[in-house]
Amino acid sequence: MSTLTIYNTLTRRKEAFVPLVPGKAGLYVCGPTVYDYIHVGNARTFSVFDLVVRWLRASGYAVTYVRNITDVDDKIMERARERGVAIDELTGRTARAFAEDCARLGLVVPDAEPRATRYIGPMLDLIAHLESKGLAYRGANGDVYFAVRGFPGYGKLSRRNLDELRAGERVAVEAAKRDPLDFVLWKAAKAGEPSWPSAFGDGRPGWHIECSAMAGRELGETIDIHGGGWDLQFPHHENEIAQSEGASGRPFVRYWMHAAFLNMGDEKMSKSLGNFFTAREILDRLDPVQGGEQLRFFLLRGHYRSELAYTWDLLEEAGHALRGFYTALREVPADGTPVDWGHPLAARFRAAMDDDFDTPVAFAVLHELRGEVNRSRSAALAGLLRGLGGTLGFLQQDPEAFLKGGVTLDVEALVAERAAAKKARDFARADAIRAELDAAGIVLEDRPGGATEWRKK
Ligand code: AMP
Ligand code: ZN
């Protein structure tokens, strides 16, 4: 049997996955900053780590999955001001919308979703610890900074050295910092901003310290897997390493994983460029029954370390492929036996997933299996298809219900009326009904013997 290998951004190599505690896996993923709905690019990253969690569980690991919510941040304050709403109201509402979007996408609910504002105590403890080790200092402006020069491993994740970083530094040295690369741990309170009392004076946390504190509190000093989008490598994750390892003196993360971007054309989909679709506006355009699984299938068909271009055509193609699987399962109902990992196709599927989550190959195996199901009409093979898809959270809906989709027309009644019209040789009426259904995206398939099946286009 194959063993799981993971591409570790820290070492730039695929490595065998060996968790700290055998049989267990702790996973921390940087979650959203809750000032607005997530876009489809964010959804890609969250779907990728959902896949990682599912595959670890399918492989027998007891997984603790933590994904935080950043609910204190400049963008949040700005948006709350613009909208004239209280910060708590904005973050509460946006976090609920995020949970809805995740549910529509069919993502597993994390074991913990720590919110930054509820971990101010652990953040302050961590900052005090860093100060006691000479790694944090108070600037003249009242902010507290991390002293990058004091942490020898700085730059090891993003492979940058301090001199290069300094040479590239364009901003003027802020007078309060000892070194331009030092980053803020605690921001002194300003009028009209949320703040918390502390030994460093009233203030609020910097972004990076949040994740070090929440990850440490929820998963311990060393965590197995830490994930996020590609852009988080620097400075966010570099700074998390400096804070966590600077404080504990132990490795912070065993495997760093980064998901590649979803692009619009050649550019990263992003809020700041304005070239984005929110996950919910796409889901609203798709069929209510099929859409979530379709969008997730589209996002996961490419390898997670390859950039993916968003186009409506590719999204439709993903829906078409998914309906092909469900059609096979409708024609040949699956038996309920557990996955037989000894079957050659199951073994290939596993080997692909164990090879750094190679979904393009794994899904190609599923397509091959679908062909076998259609040819053999074997309930056992249909069961294998459904079971393998299920390890990644796919193909678990009732095929009939999935293929019919969330249709609001009374299709059954129209199909019956059309049959009656044909019987009465009223072909004009029969054709009109077919056209009406076609306009609503429903295809009729007349079967030998007179029965009519229907499905969503
Ligand atoms: P944010 O709320 O902007 O901090 O983003 C949440 C997560 O989505 C982070 O892990 C980002 O790296 C990730 N992300 C942002 N834009 C994209 C994109 N276009 N494609 C994939 N992931 C993204
Ligand atoms: Zn983070």
PDB file of N, CA and C and ligand atoms in Angstrom, residues 29-35 38-46 75 207 227-232 259-263 268-271, ligand 1:
ATOM      1  N   VAL A  29      -5.501  25.911   9.134  1.00  0.00           N
ATOM      2  CA  VAL A  29      -5.632  26.654   7.877  1.00  0.00           C
ATOM      3  C   VAL A  29      -6.021  28.093   8.188  1.00  0.00           C
ATOM      4  N   CYS A  30      -5.308  29.030   7.569  1.00  0.00           N
ATOM      5  CA  CYS A  30      -5.651  30.438   7.750  1.00  0.00           C
ATOM      6  C   CYS A  30      -6.988  30.710   7.079  1.00  0.00           C
ATOM      7  N   GLY A  31      -7.920  31.171   7.866  1.00  0.00           N
ATOM      8  CA  GLY A  31      -9.277  31.378   7.355  1.00  0.00           C
ATOM      9  C   GLY A  31      -9.487  32.795   6.849  1.00  0.00           C
ATOM     10  N   PRO A  32     -10.737  33.157   6.623  1.00  0.00           N
ATOM     11  CA  PRO A  32     -11.027  34.450   5.997  1.00  0.00           C
ATOM     12  C   PRO A  32     -10.963  35.615   6.979  1.00  0.00           C
ATOM     13  N   THR A  33     -10.716  36.780   6.427  1.00  0.00           N
ATOM     14  CA  THR A  33     -10.903  38.028   7.153  1.00  0.00           C
ATOM     15  C   THR A  33     -12.331  38.456   6.859  1.00  0.00           C
ATOM     16  N   VAL A  34     -13.159  38.540   7.914  1.00  0.00           N
ATOM     17  CA  VAL A  34     -14.597  38.625   7.655  1.00  0.00           C
ATOM     18  C   VAL A  34     -15.100  40.063   7.527  1.00  0.00           C
ATOM     19  N   TYR A  35     -14.802  40.666   6.372  1.00  0.00           N
ATOM     20  CA  TYR A  35     -15.391  41.966   6.071  1.00  0.00           C
ATOM     21  C   TYR A  35     -16.290  41.907   4.853  1.00  0.00           C
ATOM     22  N   ILE A  38     -16.715  35.672   0.648  1.00  0.00           N
ATOM     23  CA  ILE A  38     -15.534  35.081   0.012  1.00  0.00           C
ATOM     24  C   ILE A  38     -15.741  35.020  -1.503  1.00  0.00           C
ATOM     25  N   HIS A  39     -14.634  35.117  -2.250  1.00  0.00           N
ATOM     26  CA  HIS A  39     -14.734  34.937  -3.699  1.00  0.00           C
ATOM     27  C   HIS A  39     -14.329  33.513  -4.067  1.00  0.00           C
ATOM     28  N   VAL A  40     -14.454  33.209  -5.358  1.00  0.00           N
ATOM     29  CA  VAL A  40     -14.233  31.828  -5.790  1.00  0.00           C
ATOM     30  C   VAL A  40     -12.775  31.404  -5.585  1.00  0.00           C
ATOM     31  N   GLY A  41     -11.859  32.384  -5.602  1.00  0.00           N
ATOM     32  CA  GLY A  41     -10.451  32.067  -5.331  1.00  0.00           C
ATOM     33  C   GLY A  41     -10.263  31.612  -3.885  1.00  0.00           C
ATOM     34  N   ASN A  42     -10.858  32.329  -2.959  1.00  0.00           N
ATOM     35  CA  ASN A  42     -10.816  31.896  -1.557  1.00  0.00           C
ATOM     36  C   ASN A  42     -11.430  30.493  -1.439  1.00  0.00           C
ATOM     37  N   ALA A  43     -12.538  30.303  -2.173  1.00  0.00           N
ATOM     38  CA  ALA A  43     -13.226  29.000  -2.112  1.00  0.00           C
ATOM     39  C   ALA A  43     -12.303  27.887  -2.599  1.00  0.00           C
ATOM     40  N   ARG A  44     -11.422  28.209  -3.560  1.00  0.00           N
ATOM     41  CA  ARG A  44     -10.494  27.182  -4.020  1.00  0.00           C
ATOM     42  C   ARG A  44      -9.601  26.735  -2.859  1.00  0.00           C
ATOM     43  N   THR A  45      -8.992  27.697  -2.196  1.00  0.00           N
ATOM     44  CA  THR A  45      -8.074  27.336  -1.107  1.00  0.00           C
ATOM     45  C   THR A  45      -8.801  26.543  -0.015  1.00  0.00           C
ATOM     46  N   PHE A  46      -9.993  26.974   0.344  1.00  0.00           N
ATOM     47  CA  PHE A  46     -10.701  26.242   1.401  1.00  0.00           C
ATOM     48  C   PHE A  46     -11.140  24.859   0.930  1.00  0.00           C
ATOM     49  N   LYS A  75      -9.197  46.402   7.288  1.00  0.00           N
ATOM     50  CA  LYS A  75     -10.250  46.362   6.266  1.00  0.00           C
ATOM     51  C   LYS A  75     -11.635  46.244   6.910  1.00  0.00           C
ATOM     52  N   TRP A 207      -1.901  41.118  12.651  1.00  0.00           N
ATOM     53  CA  TRP A 207      -2.521  39.948  12.014  1.00  0.00           C
ATOM     54  C   TRP A 207      -1.741  38.664  12.304  1.00  0.00           C
ATOM     55  N   GLY A 227      -1.751  25.264   6.456  1.00  0.00           N
ATOM     56  CA  GLY A 227      -2.069  25.590   5.070  1.00  0.00           C
ATOM     57  C   GLY A 227      -2.612  26.982   4.877  1.00  0.00           C
ATOM     58  N   GLY A 228      -2.616  27.373   3.614  1.00  0.00           N
ATOM     59  CA  GLY A 228      -3.188  28.652   3.202  1.00  0.00           C
ATOM     60  C   GLY A 228      -2.940  28.825   1.721  1.00  0.00           C
ATOM     61  N   GLY A 229      -3.367  29.954   1.198  1.00  0.00           N
ATOM     62  CA  GLY A 229      -3.115  30.253  -0.208  1.00  0.00           C
ATOM     63  C   GLY A 229      -1.649  30.616  -0.410  1.00  0.00           C
ATOM     64  N   TRP A 230      -1.235  30.544  -1.666  1.00  0.00           N
ATOM     65  CA  TRP A 230       0.154  30.763  -2.062  1.00  0.00           C
ATOM     66  C   TRP A 230       0.721  32.075  -1.517  1.00  0.00           C
ATOM     67  N   ASP A 231      -0.104  33.110  -1.586  1.00  0.00           N
ATOM     68  CA  ASP A 231       0.343  34.453  -1.197  1.00  0.00           C
ATOM     69  C   ASP A 231       0.652  34.582   0.292  1.00  0.00           C
ATOM     70  N   LEU A 232       0.237  33.615   1.090  1.00  0.00           N
ATOM     71  CA  LEU A 232       0.449  33.765   2.534  1.00  0.00           C
ATOM     72  C   LEU A 232       1.862  33.368   2.981  1.00  0.00           C
ATOM     73  N   ALA A 259      -1.836  26.413  -1.440  1.00  0.00           N
ATOM     74  CA  ALA A 259      -2.680  26.186  -2.621  1.00  0.00           C
ATOM     75  C   ALA A 259      -2.424  27.291  -3.641  1.00  0.00           C
ATOM     76  N   ALA A 260      -2.310  26.897  -4.899  1.00  0.00           N
ATOM     77  CA  ALA A 260      -2.060  27.880  -5.965  1.00  0.00           C
ATOM     78  C   ALA A 260      -3.315  28.707  -6.230  1.00  0.00           C
ATOM     79  N   PHE A 261      -3.131  29.786  -6.948  1.00  0.00           N
ATOM     80  CA  PHE A 261      -4.226  30.725  -7.173  1.00  0.00           C
ATOM     81  C   PHE A 261      -5.255  30.234  -8.172  1.00  0.00           C
ATOM     82  N   LEU A 262      -6.439  30.729  -7.981  1.00  0.00           N
ATOM     83  CA  LEU A 262      -7.443  30.729  -9.033  1.00  0.00           C
ATOM     84  C   LEU A 262      -7.284  32.067  -9.744  1.00  0.00           C
ATOM     85  N   ASN A 263      -7.160  32.016 -11.055  1.00  0.00           N
ATOM     86  CA  ASN A 263      -6.917  33.238 -11.831  1.00  0.00           C
ATOM     87  C   ASN A 263      -8.120  33.637 -12.664  1.00  0.00           C
ATOM     88  N   LYS A 268      -4.347  36.847 -10.701  1.00  0.00           N
ATOM     89  CA  LYS A 268      -4.958  36.269  -9.515  1.00  0.00           C
ATOM     90  C   LYS A 268      -6.325  36.918  -9.298  1.00  0.00           C
ATOM     91  N   MET A 269      -7.327  36.073  -9.020  1.00  0.00           N
ATOM     92  CA  MET A 269      -8.619  36.644  -8.642  1.00  0.00           C
ATOM     93  C   MET A 269      -8.442  37.295  -7.274  1.00  0.00           C
ATOM     94  N   SER A 270      -8.777  38.561  -7.159  1.00  0.00           N
ATOM     95  CA  SER A 270      -8.592  39.189  -5.857  1.00  0.00           C
ATOM     96  C   SER A 270      -9.540  40.360  -5.663  1.00  0.00           C
ATOM     97  N   LYS A 271      -9.810  40.598  -4.413  1.00  0.00           N
ATOM     98  CA  LYS A 271     -10.721  41.695  -4.055  1.00  0.00           C
ATOM     99  C   LYS A 271     -10.128  43.021  -4.499  1.00  0.00           C
TER     100      LYS A 271
HETATM  101  P1  AMP B   1      -8.139  36.433   2.679  1.00  0.00           P
HETATM  102  O1  AMP B   1      -9.524  36.508   3.287  1.00  0.00           O
HETATM  103  O2  AMP B   1      -7.927  37.445   1.592  1.00  0.00           O
HETATM  104  O3  AMP B   1      -7.059  36.456   3.726  1.00  0.00           O
HETATM  105  O4  AMP B   1      -8.005  35.047   1.920  1.00  0.00           O
HETATM  106  C1  AMP B   1      -8.377  33.813   2.483  1.00  0.00           C
HETATM  107  C2  AMP B   1      -7.604  32.694   1.834  1.00  0.00           C
HETATM  108  O5  AMP B   1      -7.856  32.649   0.421  1.00  0.00           O
HETATM  109  C3  AMP B   1      -6.101  32.823   1.983  1.00  0.00           C
HETATM  110  O6  AMP B   1      -5.568  31.543   2.246  1.00  0.00           O
HETATM  111  C4  AMP B   1      -5.641  33.324   0.636  1.00  0.00           C
HETATM  112  O7  AMP B   1      -4.319  32.944   0.348  1.00  0.00           O
HETATM  113  C5  AMP B   1      -6.610  32.609  -0.283  1.00  0.00           C
HETATM  114  N1  AMP B   1      -6.761  33.262  -1.601  1.00  0.00           N
HETATM  115  C6  AMP B   1      -6.940  34.578  -1.866  1.00  0.00           C
HETATM  116  N2  AMP B   1      -7.054  34.796  -3.205  1.00  0.00           N
HETATM  117  C7  AMP B   1      -6.948  33.583  -3.815  1.00  0.00           C
HETATM  118  C8  AMP B   1      -6.994  33.121  -5.184  1.00  0.00           C
HETATM  119  N3  AMP B   1      -7.185  33.943  -6.200  1.00  0.00           N
HETATM  120  N4  AMP B   1      -6.850  31.798  -5.409  1.00  0.00           N
HETATM  121  C9  AMP B   1      -6.670  30.941  -4.380  1.00  0.00           C
HETATM  122  N5  AMP B   1      -6.619  31.309  -3.078  1.00  0.00           N
HETATM  123  C10 AMP B   1      -6.761  32.602  -2.785  1.00  0.00           C
END
